[in-house]
Tab-separated table of C-alpha atoms and ligand atoms in Angstrom:
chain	number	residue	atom	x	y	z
A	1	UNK	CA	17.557	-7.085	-7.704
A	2	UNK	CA	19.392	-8.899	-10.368
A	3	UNK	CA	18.353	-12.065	-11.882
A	4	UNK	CA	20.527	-14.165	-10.792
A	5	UNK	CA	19.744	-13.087	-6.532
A	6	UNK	CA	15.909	-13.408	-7.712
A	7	UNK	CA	16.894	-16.662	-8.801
A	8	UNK	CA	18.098	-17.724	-5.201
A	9	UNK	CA	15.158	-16.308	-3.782
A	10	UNK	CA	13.012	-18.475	-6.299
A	11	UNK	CA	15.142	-21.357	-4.766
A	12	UNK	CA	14.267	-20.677	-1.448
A	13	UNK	CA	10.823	-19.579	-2.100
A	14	UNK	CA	9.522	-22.704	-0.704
A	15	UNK	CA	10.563	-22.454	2.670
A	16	UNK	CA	13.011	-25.606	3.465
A	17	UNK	CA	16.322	-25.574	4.124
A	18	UNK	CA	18.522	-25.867	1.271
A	19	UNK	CA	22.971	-26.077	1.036
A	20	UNK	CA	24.582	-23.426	-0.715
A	21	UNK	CA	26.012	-26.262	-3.154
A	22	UNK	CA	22.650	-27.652	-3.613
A	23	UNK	CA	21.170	-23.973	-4.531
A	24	UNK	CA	24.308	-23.599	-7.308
A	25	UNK	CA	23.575	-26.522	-8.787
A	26	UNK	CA	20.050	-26.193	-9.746
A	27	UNK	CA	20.682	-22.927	-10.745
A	28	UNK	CA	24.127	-23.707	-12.646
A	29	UNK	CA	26.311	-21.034	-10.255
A	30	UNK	CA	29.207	-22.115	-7.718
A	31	UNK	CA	28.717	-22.251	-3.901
A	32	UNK	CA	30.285	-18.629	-3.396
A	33	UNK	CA	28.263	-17.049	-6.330
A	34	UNK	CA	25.460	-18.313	-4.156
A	35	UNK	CA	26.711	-16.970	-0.932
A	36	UNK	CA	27.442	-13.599	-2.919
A	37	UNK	CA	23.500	-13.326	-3.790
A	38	UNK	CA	22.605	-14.670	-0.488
A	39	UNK	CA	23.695	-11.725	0.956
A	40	UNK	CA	22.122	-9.256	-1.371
A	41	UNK	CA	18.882	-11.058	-0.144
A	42	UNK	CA	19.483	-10.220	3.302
A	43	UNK	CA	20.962	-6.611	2.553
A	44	UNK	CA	17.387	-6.299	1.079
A	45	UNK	CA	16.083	-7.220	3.763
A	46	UNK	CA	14.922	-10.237	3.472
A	47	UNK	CA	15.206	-12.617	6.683
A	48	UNK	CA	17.809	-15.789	5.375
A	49	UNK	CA	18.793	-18.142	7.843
A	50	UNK	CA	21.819	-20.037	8.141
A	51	UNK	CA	22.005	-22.981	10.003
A	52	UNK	CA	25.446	-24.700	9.943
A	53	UNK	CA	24.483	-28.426	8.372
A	54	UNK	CA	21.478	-27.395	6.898
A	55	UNK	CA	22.182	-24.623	4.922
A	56	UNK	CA	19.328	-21.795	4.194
A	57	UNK	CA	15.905	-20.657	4.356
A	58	UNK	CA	13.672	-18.379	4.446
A	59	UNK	CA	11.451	-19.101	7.316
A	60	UNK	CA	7.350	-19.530	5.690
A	61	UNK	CA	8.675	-19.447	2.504
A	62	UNK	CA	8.154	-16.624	-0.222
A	63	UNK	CA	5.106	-15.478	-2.255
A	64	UNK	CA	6.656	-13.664	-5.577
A	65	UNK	CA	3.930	-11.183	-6.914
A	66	UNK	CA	2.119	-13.364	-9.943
A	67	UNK	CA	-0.165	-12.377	-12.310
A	68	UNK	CA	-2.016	-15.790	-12.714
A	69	UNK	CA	-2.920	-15.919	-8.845
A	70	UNK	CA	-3.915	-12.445	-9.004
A	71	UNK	CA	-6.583	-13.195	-12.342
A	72	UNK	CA	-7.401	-16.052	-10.449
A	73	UNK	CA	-9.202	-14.745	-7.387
A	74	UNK	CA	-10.390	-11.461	-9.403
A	75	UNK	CA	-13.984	-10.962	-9.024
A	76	UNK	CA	-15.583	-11.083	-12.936
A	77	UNK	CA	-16.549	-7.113	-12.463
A	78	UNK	CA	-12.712	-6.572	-11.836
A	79	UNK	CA	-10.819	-8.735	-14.347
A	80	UNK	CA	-13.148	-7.360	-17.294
A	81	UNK	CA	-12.665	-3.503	-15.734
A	82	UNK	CA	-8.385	-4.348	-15.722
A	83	UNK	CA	-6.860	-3.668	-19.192
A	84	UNK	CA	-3.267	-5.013	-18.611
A	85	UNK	CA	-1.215	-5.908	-15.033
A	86	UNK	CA	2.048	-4.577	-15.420
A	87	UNK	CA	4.280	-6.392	-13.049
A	88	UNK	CA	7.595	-5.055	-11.960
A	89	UNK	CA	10.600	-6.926	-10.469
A	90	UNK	CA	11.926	-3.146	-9.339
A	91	UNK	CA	10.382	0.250	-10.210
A	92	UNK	CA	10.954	3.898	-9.283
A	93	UNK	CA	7.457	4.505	-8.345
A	94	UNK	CA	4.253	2.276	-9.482
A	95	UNK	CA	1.952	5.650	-9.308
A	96	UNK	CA	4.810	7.515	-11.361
A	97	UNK	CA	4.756	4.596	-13.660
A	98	UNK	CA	0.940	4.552	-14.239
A	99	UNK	CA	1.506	8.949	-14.691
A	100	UNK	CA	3.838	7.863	-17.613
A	101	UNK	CA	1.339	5.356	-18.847
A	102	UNK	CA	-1.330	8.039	-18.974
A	103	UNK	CA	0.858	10.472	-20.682
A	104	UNK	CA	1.011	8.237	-23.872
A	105	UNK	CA	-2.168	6.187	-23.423
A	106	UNK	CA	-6.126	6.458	-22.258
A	107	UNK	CA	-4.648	3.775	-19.371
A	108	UNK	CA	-7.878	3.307	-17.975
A	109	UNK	CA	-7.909	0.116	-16.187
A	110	UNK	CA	-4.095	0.147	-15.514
A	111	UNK	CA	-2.553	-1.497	-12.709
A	112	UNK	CA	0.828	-1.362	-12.060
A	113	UNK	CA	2.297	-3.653	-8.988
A	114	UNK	CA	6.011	-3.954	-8.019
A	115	UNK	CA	8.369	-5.742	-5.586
A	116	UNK	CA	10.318	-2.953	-4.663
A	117	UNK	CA	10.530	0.617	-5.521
A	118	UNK	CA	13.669	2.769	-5.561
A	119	UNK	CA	11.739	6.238	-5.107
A	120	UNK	CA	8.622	4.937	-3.158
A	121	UNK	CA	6.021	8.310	-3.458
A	122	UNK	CA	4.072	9.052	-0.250
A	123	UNK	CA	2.135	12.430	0.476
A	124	UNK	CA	3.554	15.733	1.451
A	125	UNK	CA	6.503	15.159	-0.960
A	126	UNK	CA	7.746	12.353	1.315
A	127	UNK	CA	9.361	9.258	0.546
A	128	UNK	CA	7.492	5.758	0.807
A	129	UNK	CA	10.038	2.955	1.952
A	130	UNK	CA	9.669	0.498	-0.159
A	131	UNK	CA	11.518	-2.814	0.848
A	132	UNK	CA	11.732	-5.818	-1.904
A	133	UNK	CA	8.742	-8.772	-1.358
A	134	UNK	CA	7.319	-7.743	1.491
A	135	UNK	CA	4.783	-5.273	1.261
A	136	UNK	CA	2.200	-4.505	-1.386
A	137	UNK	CA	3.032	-1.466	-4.333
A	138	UNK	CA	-0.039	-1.212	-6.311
A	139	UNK	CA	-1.551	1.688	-8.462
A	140	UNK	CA	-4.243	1.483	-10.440
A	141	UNK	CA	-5.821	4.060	-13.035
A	142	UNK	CA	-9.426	5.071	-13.747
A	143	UNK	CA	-10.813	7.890	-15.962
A	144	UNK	CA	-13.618	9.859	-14.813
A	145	UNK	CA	-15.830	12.002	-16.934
A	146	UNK	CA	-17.202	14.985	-15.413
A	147	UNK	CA	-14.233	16.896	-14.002
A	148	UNK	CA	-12.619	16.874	-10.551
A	149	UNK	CA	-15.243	18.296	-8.142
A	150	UNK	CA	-16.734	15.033	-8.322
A	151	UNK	CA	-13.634	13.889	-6.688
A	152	UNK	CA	-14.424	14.539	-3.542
A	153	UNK	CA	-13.457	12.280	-0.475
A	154	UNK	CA	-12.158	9.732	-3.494
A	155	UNK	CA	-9.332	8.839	-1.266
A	156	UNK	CA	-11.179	8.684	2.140
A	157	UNK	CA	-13.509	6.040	0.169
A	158	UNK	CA	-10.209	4.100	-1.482
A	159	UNK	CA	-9.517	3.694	2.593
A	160	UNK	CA	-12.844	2.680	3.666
A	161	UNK	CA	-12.352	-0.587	0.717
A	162	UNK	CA	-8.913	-1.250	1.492
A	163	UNK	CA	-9.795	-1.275	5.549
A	164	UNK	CA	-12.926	-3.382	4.352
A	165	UNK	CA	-10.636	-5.818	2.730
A	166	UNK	CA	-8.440	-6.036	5.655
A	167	UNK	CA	-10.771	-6.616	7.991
A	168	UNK	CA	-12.327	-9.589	5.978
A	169	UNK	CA	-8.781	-11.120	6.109
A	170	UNK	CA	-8.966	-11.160	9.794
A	171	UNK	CA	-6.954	-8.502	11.043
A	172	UNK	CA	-8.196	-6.737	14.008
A	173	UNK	CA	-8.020	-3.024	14.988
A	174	UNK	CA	-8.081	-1.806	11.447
A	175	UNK	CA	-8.767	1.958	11.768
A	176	UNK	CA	-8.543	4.945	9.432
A	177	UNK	CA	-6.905	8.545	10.158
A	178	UNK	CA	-7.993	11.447	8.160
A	179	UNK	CA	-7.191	11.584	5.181
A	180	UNK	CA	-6.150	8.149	4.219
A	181	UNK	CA	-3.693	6.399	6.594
A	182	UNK	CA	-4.726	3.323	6.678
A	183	UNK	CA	-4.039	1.586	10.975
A	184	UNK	CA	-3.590	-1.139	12.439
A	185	UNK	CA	-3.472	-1.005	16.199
A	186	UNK	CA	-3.199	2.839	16.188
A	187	UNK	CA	0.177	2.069	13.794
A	188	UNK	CA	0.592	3.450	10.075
A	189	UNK	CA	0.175	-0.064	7.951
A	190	UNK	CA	-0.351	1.935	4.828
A	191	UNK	CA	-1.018	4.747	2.670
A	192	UNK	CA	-3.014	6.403	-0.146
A	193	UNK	CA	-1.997	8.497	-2.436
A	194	UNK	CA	-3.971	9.908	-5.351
A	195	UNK	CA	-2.620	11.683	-8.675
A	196	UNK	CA	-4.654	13.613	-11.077
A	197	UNK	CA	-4.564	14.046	-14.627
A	198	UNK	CA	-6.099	15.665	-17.985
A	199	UNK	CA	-8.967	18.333	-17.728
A	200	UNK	CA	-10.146	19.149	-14.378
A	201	UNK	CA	-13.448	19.853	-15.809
A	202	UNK	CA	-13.719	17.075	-17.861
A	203	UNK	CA	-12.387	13.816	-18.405
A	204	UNK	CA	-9.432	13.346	-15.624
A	205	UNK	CA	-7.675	10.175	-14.822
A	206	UNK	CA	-6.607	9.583	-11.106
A	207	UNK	CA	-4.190	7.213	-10.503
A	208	UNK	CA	-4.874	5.286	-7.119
A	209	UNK	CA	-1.574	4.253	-5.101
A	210	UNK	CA	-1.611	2.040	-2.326
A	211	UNK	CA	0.522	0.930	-0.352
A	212	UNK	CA	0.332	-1.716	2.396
A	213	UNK	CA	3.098	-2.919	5.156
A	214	UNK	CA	2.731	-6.969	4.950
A	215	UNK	CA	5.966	-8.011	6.708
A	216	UNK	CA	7.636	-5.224	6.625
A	217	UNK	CA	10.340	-5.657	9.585
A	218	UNK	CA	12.465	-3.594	11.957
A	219	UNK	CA	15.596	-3.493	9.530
A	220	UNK	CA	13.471	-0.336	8.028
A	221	UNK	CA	13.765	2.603	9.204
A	222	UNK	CA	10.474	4.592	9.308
A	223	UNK	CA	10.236	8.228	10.596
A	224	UNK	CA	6.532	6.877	12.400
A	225	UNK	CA	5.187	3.949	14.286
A	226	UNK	CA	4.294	1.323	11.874
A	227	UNK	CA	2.317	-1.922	11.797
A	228	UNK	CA	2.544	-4.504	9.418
A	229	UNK	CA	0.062	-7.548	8.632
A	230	UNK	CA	2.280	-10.248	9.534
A	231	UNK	CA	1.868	-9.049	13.006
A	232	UNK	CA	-1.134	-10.569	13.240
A	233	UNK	CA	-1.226	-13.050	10.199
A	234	UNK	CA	1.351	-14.719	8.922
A	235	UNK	CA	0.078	-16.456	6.278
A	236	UNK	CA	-0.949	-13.746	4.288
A	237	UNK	CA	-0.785	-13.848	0.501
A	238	UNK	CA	-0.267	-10.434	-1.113
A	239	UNK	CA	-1.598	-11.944	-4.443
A	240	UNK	CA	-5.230	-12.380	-2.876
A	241	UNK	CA	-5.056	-9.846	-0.970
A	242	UNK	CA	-4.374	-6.992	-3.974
A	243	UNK	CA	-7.407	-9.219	-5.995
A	244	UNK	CA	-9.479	-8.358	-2.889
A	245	UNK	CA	-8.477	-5.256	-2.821
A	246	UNK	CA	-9.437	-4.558	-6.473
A	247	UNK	CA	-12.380	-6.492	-6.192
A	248	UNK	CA	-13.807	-4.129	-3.736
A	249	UNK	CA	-12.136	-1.113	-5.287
A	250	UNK	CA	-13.326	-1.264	-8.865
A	251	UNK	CA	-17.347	-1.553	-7.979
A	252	UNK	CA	-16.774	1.660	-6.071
A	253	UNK	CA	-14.953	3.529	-8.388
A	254	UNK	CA	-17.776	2.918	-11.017
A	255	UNK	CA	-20.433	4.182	-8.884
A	256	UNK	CA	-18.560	6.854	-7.888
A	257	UNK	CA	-18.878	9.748	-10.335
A	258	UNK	CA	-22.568	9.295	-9.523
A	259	UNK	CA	-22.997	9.301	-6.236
A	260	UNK	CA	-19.772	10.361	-4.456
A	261	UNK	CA	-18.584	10.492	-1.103
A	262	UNK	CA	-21.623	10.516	0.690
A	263	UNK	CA	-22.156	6.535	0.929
A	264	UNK	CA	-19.238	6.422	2.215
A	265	UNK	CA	-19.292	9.216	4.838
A	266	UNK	CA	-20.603	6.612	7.695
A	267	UNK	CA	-18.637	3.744	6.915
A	268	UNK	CA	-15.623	6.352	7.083
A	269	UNK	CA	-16.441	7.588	10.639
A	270	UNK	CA	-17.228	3.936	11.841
A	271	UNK	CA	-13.647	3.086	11.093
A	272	UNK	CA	-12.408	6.780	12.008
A	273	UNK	CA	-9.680	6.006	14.632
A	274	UNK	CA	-9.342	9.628	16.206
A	275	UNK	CA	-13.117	11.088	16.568
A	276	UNK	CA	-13.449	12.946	19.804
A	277	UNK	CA	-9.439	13.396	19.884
A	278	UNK	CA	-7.440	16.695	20.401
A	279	UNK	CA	-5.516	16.901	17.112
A	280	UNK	CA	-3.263	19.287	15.320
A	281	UNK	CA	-3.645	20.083	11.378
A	282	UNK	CA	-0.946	20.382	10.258
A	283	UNK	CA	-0.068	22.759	6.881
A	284	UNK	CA	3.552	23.820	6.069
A	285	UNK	CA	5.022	25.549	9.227
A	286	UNK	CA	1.236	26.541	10.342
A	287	UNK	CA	-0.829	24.201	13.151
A	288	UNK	CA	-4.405	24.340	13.993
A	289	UNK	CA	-5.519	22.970	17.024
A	290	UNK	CA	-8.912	21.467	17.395
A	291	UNK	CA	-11.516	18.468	18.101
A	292	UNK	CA	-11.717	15.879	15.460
A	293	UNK	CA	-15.042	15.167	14.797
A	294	UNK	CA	-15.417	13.009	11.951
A	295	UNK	CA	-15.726	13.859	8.529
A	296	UNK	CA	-18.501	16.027	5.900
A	297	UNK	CA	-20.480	14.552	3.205
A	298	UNK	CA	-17.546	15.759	0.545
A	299	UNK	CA	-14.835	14.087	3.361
A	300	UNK	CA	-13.434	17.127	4.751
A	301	UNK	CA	-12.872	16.826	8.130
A	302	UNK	CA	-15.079	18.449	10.731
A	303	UNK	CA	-12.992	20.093	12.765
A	304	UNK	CA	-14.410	21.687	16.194
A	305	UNK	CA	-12.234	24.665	17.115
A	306	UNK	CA	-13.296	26.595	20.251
A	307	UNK	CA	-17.054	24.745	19.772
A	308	UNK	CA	-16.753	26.049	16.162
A	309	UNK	CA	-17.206	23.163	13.349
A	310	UNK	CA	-15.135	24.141	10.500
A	311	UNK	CA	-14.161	21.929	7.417
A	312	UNK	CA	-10.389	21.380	7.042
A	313	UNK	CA	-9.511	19.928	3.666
A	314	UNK	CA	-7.326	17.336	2.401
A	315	UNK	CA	-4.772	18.127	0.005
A	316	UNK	CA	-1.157	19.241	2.175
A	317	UNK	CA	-2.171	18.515	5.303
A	318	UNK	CA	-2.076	16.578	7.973
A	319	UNK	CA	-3.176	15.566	11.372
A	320	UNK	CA	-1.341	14.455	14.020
A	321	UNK	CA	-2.993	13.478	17.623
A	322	UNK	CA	-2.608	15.255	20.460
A	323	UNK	CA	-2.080	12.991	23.534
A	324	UNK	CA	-0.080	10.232	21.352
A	325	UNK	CA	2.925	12.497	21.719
B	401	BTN	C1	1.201	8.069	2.288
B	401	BTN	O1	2.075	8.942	2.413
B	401	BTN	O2	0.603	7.659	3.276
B	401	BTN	C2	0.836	7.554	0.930
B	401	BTN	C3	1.708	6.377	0.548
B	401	BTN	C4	1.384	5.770	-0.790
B	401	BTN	C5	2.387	4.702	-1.182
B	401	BTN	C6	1.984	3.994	-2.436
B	401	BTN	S1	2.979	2.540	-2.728
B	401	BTN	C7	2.277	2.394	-4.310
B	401	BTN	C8	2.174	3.779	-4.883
B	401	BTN	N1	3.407	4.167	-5.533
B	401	BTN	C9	4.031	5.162	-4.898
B	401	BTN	O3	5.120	5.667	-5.225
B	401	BTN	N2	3.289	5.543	-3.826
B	401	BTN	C10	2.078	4.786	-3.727
């Protein structure tokens, strides 16, 4: 988005109506240099209104991603543990951003947050759509010092925070699918996906990427049913919510190399949203069929196959449910 359409948005960021003539001339632009970045707004995606003798708004106004607000309701564990926000207007990919950072930096403490992004990363090689204002992008780095193994069920716990944090919003139905799809009303409303780097026996870093629908609407088309927060809530701010998010996240992440999954392993099945459920696991063109019944004490998912319990690890796979197809 170019300056001058982020400009108009800034203009109609508070939520009243405003004439196109009125919009040029606090930002210095003619009436159809407005119009012209009006429309990029709503090619975006964003939901302008036009009401003949009024002009345009955007209906509850708009929240721009800010650092300040995000400091300001940091806990004091989580603003000393962040080394820098980096805050994007566009981006390929926050999580290939914060891969870049770690290639030329330690990075620990890293966050990277963006409007949009133009080659949104999700798992399985797929593509995370990535619409401008009105989700949340966020990744965030941390170093680890005793090699990978200790890894385990990272991302099952980054779900059990992020569903915590949700669920202290107010949003109801927040579940969890194995590995780390994050539900609302049995809907996607985001995702997790971790990244590895440096010495998988020693010091690693693993960037954390999250992503969470906040009013994301139907103009996006998404290959699975989706939710989004604004569903529910719709006055949601996106700059509390990533502080809460952190503010949960970082306290785990330095207890985890210690203790692991394990503390985690009930709050995960409390929130599991398919235990008991015929599911399929899904691994390139291969499907096992089975019982989901929660998850092990290193988070891979105990699978009951003919009465057999096997585990069934993360990594390429997934799981889709039975009877919701
Ligand atoms: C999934 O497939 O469910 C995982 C989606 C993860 C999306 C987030 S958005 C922020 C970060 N940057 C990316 O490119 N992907 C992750």
């Amino acid at each position: 988005m170019n300056p001058l359409t982020i400009r108009v948005l800034h203009s109609l960021s508070d939520g009243y109506f405003h004439s196109g003539s009125e919009i040029g001339d606090a930002i210095g632009v003619s009436r159809a240099a407005v119009w012209k970045q009006l429309q990029k707004l709503i090619d975006a995606g964003l939901d302008v209104e036009c009401v003949k003798g009024k002009g345009y708004r955007l209906e509850g106004g708009f929240e721009f991603l800010n650092k300040g607000l995000i400091a300001s309701h940091l806990s004091v564990e989580s603003s000393v543990a962040i080394s820098e926000i980096d805050l994007h207007s566009e981006i390929e990919s926050t999580n290939l951003q914060a891969m870049k950072r770690i290639s030329e930096t330690s990075a620990r403490g890293y966050l990277c947050l963006s409007e949009y992004q133009s080659a949104g990363k999700g798992r399985r090689g797929r593509d995370w759509v990535s619409p401008f204002g009105h989700n949340i992008y966020l990744s965030f780095v941390w170093e680890f010092d005793g090699g990978a193994s200790q890894l385990e069920g990272l991302s099952l716990a980054v779900g059990v925070v992020v569903a915590e944090a949700l669920n202290a919003l107010g949003l109801e139905k927040v579940s969890l699918k194995w590995p780390n799809d994050i539900l609302l009303n049995g809907r996607k409303l985001g995702g997790i996906l971790l990244e590895m780097s440096g010495d998988p026996a020693g010091v690693c870093q693993v960037v954390i990427g999250i992503g969470i629908n906040v009013r994301m609407n139907k103009r996006h088309e998404i290959d699975q049913p989706w939710a989004s927060i604004a569903e529910q809530l719709t006055e949601v701010s996106r700059n509390k919510l990533i502080a809460d998010i952190l503010s949960r996240l970082i306290p785990m992440l330095k207890e985890y190399g210690g203790s692991g999954f394990s503390s985690y392993q009930e709050p995960w099945e409390s929130l599991d949203a398919h235990r008991g459920r015929l599911v399929d696991i899904l691994s390139g063109n291969s499907s096992l069929e089975g019982v989901a019944s929660g998850v092990y004490a290193n988070g891979a998912l105990r699978l009951s196959v003919e009465g057999i319990e096997r585990p069934i690890y993360g990594g390429e796979v997934s799981l889709r449910v039975r009877d919701d197809s």
